Tab-separated table of C-alpha atoms in Angstrom:
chain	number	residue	atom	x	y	z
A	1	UNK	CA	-34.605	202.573	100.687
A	2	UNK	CA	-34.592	200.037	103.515
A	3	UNK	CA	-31.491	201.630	104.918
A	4	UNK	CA	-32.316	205.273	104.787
A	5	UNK	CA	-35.684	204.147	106.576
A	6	UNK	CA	-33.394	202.749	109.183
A	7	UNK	CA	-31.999	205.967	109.765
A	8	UNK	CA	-34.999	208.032	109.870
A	9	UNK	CA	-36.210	205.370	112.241
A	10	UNK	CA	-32.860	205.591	114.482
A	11	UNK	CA	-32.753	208.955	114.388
A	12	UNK	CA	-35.993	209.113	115.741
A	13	UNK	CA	-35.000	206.690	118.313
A	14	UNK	CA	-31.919	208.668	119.507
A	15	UNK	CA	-33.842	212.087	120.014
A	16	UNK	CA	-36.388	210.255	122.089
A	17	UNK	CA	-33.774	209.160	124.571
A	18	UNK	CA	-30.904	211.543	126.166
A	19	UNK	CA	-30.455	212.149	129.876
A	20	UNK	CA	-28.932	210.958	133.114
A	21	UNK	CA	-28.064	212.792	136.606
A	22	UNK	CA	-25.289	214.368	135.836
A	23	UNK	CA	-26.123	215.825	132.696
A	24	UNK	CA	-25.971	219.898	132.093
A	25	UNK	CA	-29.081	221.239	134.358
A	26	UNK	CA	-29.028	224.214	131.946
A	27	UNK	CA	-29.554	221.917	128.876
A	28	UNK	CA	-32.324	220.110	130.692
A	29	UNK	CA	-34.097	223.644	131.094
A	30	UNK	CA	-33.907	224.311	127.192
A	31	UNK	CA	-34.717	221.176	126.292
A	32	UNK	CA	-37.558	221.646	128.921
A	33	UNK	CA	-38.577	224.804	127.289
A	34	UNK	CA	-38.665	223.012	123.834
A	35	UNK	CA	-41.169	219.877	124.481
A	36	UNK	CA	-43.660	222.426	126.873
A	37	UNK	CA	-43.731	224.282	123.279
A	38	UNK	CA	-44.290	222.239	121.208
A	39	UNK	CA	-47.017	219.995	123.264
A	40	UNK	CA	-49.189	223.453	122.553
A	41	UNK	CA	-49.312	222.563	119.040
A	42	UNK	CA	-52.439	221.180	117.606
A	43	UNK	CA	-51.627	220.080	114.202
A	44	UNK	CA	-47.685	220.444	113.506
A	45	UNK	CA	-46.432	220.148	110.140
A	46	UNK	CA	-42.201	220.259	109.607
A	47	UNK	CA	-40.140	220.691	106.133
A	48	UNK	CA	-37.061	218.949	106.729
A	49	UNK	CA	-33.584	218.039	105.132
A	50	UNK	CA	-31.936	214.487	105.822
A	51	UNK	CA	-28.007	214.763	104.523
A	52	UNK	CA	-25.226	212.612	104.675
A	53	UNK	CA	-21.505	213.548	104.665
A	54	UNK	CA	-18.241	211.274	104.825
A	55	UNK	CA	-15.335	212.239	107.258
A	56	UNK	CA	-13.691	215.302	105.237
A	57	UNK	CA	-17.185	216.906	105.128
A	58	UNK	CA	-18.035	215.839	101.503
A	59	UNK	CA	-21.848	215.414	101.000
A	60	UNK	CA	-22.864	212.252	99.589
A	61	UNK	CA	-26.257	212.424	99.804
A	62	UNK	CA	-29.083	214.838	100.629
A	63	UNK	CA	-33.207	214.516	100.717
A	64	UNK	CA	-35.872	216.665	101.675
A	65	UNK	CA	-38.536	215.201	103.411
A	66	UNK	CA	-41.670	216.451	105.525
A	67	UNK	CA	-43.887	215.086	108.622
A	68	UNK	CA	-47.336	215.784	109.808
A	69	UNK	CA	-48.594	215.155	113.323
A	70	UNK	CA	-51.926	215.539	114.616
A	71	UNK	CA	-52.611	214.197	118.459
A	72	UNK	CA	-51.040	210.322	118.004
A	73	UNK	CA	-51.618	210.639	114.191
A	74	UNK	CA	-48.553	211.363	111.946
A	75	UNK	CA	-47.689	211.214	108.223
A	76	UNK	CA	-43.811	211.308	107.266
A	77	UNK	CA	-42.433	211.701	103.567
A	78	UNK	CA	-39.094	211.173	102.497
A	79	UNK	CA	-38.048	210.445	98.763
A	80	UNK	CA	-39.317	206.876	97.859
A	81	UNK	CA	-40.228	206.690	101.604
A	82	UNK	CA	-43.903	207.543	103.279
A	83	UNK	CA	-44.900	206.535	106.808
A	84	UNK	CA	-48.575	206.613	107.921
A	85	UNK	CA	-49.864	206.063	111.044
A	86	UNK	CA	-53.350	206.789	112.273
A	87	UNK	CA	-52.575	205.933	116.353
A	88	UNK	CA	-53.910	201.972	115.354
A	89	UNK	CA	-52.146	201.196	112.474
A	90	UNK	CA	-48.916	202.346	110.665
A	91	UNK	CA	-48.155	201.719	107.105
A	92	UNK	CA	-44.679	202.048	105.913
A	93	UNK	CA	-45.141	202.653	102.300
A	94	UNK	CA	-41.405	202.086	99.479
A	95	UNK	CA	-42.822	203.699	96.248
A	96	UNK	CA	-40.061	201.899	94.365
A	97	UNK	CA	-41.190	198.842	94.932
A	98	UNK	CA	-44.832	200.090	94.981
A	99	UNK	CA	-45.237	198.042	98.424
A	100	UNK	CA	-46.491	198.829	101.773
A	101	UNK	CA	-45.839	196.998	104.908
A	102	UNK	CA	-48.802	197.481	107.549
A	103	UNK	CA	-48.686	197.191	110.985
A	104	UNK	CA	-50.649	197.673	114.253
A	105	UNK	CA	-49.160	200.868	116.709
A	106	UNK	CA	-48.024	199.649	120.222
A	107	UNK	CA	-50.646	201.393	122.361
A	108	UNK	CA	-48.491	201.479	125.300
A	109	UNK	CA	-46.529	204.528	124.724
A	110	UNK	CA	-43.402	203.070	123.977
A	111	UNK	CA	-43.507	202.987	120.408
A	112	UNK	CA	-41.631	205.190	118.434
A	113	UNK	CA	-43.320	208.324	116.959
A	114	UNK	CA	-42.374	211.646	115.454
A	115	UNK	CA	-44.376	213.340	118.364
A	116	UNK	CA	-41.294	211.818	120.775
A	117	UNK	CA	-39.014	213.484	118.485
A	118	UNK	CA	-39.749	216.598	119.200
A	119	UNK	CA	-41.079	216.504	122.650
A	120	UNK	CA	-39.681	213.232	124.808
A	121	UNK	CA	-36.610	213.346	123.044
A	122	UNK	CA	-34.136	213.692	126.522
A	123	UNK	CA	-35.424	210.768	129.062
A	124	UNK	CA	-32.052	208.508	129.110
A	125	UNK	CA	-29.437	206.938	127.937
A	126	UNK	CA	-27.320	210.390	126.860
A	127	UNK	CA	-24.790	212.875	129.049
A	128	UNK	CA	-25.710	216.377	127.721
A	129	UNK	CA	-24.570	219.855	127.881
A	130	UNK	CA	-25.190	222.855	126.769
A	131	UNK	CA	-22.002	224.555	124.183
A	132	UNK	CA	-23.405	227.979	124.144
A	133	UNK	CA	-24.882	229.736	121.576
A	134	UNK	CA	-24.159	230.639	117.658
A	135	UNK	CA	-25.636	232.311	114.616
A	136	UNK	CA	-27.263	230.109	111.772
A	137	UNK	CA	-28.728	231.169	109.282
A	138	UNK	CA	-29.825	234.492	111.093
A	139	UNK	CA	-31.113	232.562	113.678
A	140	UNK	CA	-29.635	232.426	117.392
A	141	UNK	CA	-29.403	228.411	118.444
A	142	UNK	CA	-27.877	226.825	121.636
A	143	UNK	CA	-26.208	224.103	120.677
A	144	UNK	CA	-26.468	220.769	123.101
A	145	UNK	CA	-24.147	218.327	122.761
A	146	UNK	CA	-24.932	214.788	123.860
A	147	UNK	CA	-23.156	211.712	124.194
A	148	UNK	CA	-24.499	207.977	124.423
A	149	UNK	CA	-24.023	206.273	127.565
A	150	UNK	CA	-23.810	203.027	125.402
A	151	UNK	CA	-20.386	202.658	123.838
A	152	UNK	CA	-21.549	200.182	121.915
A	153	UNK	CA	-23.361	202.568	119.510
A	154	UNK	CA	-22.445	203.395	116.002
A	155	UNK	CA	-22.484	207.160	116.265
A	156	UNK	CA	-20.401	208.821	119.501
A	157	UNK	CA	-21.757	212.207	119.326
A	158	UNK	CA	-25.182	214.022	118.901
A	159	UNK	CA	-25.098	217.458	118.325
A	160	UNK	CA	-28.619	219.099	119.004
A	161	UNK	CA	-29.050	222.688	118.000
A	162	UNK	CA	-32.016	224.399	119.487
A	163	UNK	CA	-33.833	227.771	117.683
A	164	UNK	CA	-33.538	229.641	121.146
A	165	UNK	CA	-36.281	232.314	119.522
A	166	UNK	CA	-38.860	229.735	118.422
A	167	UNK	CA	-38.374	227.245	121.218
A	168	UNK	CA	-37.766	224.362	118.671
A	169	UNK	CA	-35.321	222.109	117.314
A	170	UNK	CA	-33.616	223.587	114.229
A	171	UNK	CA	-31.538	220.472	113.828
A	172	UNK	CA	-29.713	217.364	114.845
A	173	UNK	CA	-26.250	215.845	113.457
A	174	UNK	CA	-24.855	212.244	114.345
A	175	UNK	CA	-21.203	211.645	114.317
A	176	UNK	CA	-20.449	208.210	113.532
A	177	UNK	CA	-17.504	206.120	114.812
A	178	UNK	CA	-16.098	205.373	111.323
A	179	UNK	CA	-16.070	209.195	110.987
A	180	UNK	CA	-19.392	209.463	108.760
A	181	UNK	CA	-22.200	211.870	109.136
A	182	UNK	CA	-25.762	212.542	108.721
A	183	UNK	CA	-28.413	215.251	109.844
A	184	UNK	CA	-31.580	216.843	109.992
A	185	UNK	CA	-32.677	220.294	109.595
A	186	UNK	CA	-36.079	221.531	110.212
A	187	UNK	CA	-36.511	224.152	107.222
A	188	UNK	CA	-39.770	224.608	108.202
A	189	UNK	CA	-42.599	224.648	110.976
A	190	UNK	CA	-46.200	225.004	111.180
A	191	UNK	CA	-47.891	224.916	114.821
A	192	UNK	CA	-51.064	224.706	113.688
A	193	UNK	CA	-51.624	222.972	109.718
A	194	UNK	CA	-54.957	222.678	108.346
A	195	UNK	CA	-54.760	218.510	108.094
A	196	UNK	CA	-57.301	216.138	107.826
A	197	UNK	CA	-57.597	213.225	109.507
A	198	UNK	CA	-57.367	211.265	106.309
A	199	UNK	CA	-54.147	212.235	105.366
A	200	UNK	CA	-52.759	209.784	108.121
A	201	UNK	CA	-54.444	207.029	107.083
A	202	UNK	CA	-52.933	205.168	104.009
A	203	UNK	CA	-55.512	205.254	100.979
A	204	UNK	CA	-54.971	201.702	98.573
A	205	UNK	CA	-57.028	202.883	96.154
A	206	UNK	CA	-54.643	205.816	95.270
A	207	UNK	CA	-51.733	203.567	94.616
A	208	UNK	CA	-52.601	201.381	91.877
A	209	UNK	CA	-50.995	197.364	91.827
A	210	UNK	CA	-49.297	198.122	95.302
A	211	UNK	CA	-48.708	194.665	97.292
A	212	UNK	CA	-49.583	194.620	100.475
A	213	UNK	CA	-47.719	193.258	103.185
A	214	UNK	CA	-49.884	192.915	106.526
A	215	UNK	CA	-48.218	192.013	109.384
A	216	UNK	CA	-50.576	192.470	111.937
């Protein structure tokens, strides 16, 4: 559990971060395109699939998971896994061992969110450029390729593909340097979800004999 957390959590981190000067101007207009969209949203709520294939393109593992965002609130689900965060305090909640770790947000703006992913997901540290354009699953993407800056990384290639229609991400796949793979696809997205500000907010009372871990 603590290791597909670290994913989500890196993946995250890598989507937040991706340009420098000489990357593909006609990526940086997509990519443009795709965080002015989304920041129109009110209440965005995304199905997604996390999967994980070795180097002959086996799958070894594959989750479906979901996150809810409302202005700097979020809520993100992922087998075992749930994340709440209500813009003060985050609570990362492992149902197997019926714990949750609490936390207090970094106010600054720095901290990583699933807002970033999907809006200020291009700001540094990746060359990009734009591969053209394909049919998946009926829908036209453009597919961005990126590549870290940082050789140290584990991964050495981020392949981004954008729904050119919607003006969204439809999903992201990390090539790893000992020739492993993972990804997300974004099965489904709602601008505008009915969600209540409770929902982001992490209830004790509905998870009976859960420790608590408060680090704040």
């Amino acid at each position: 559990m603590k290791k597909i957390y670290s994913l989500l959590v890196f993946a995250f981190a890598v989507l937040v971060t991706n340009a420098q000067t000489k990357s593909d101007p006609e990526a940086k207009k997509i990519l443009d395109g795709v965080s002015s969209n989304f920041k129109t949203f009110k209440s965005p709520q995304a199905s997604f699939t996390y999967q994980v294939e070795n180097a002959q393109g086996k799958v070894l593992s594959s989750r479906k998971g979901s996150v809810s965002m409302k202005g700097n609130k979020y809520h993100v689900t992922m087998g075992d896994l749930e994340i709440f965060s209500d813009g003060r305090t985050s609570w990362n909640y492992d149902k197997a061992a019926n714990e949750v770790t609490v936390n207090g947000v970094d106010v600054s703006g720095s901290a990583m969110t699933p807002q970033k992913l999907f809006t200020n997901f291009y700001d540094k540290d990746f060359l990009y450029k734009l591969n053209g354009e394909n049919k998946v699953a009926g829908k036209t993407v453009q597919e961005i390729e990126m590549t870290p800056t940082d050789k140290s990384r584990p991964f050495h290639k981020v392949y981004v593909l954008i729904d050119k229609a919607a003006k969204s991400i439809y999903s992201a796949r990390f090539l790893e340097k000992n020739g492993n793979r993972y990804s997300y696809t974004i099965t489904k997205l709602t601008p505008n979800a009915a969600l209540a500000d409770a929902s982001f907010i992490f209830d004790k009372k509905r998870y009976p004999g859960v420790e608590v871990v408060d680090l704040r």
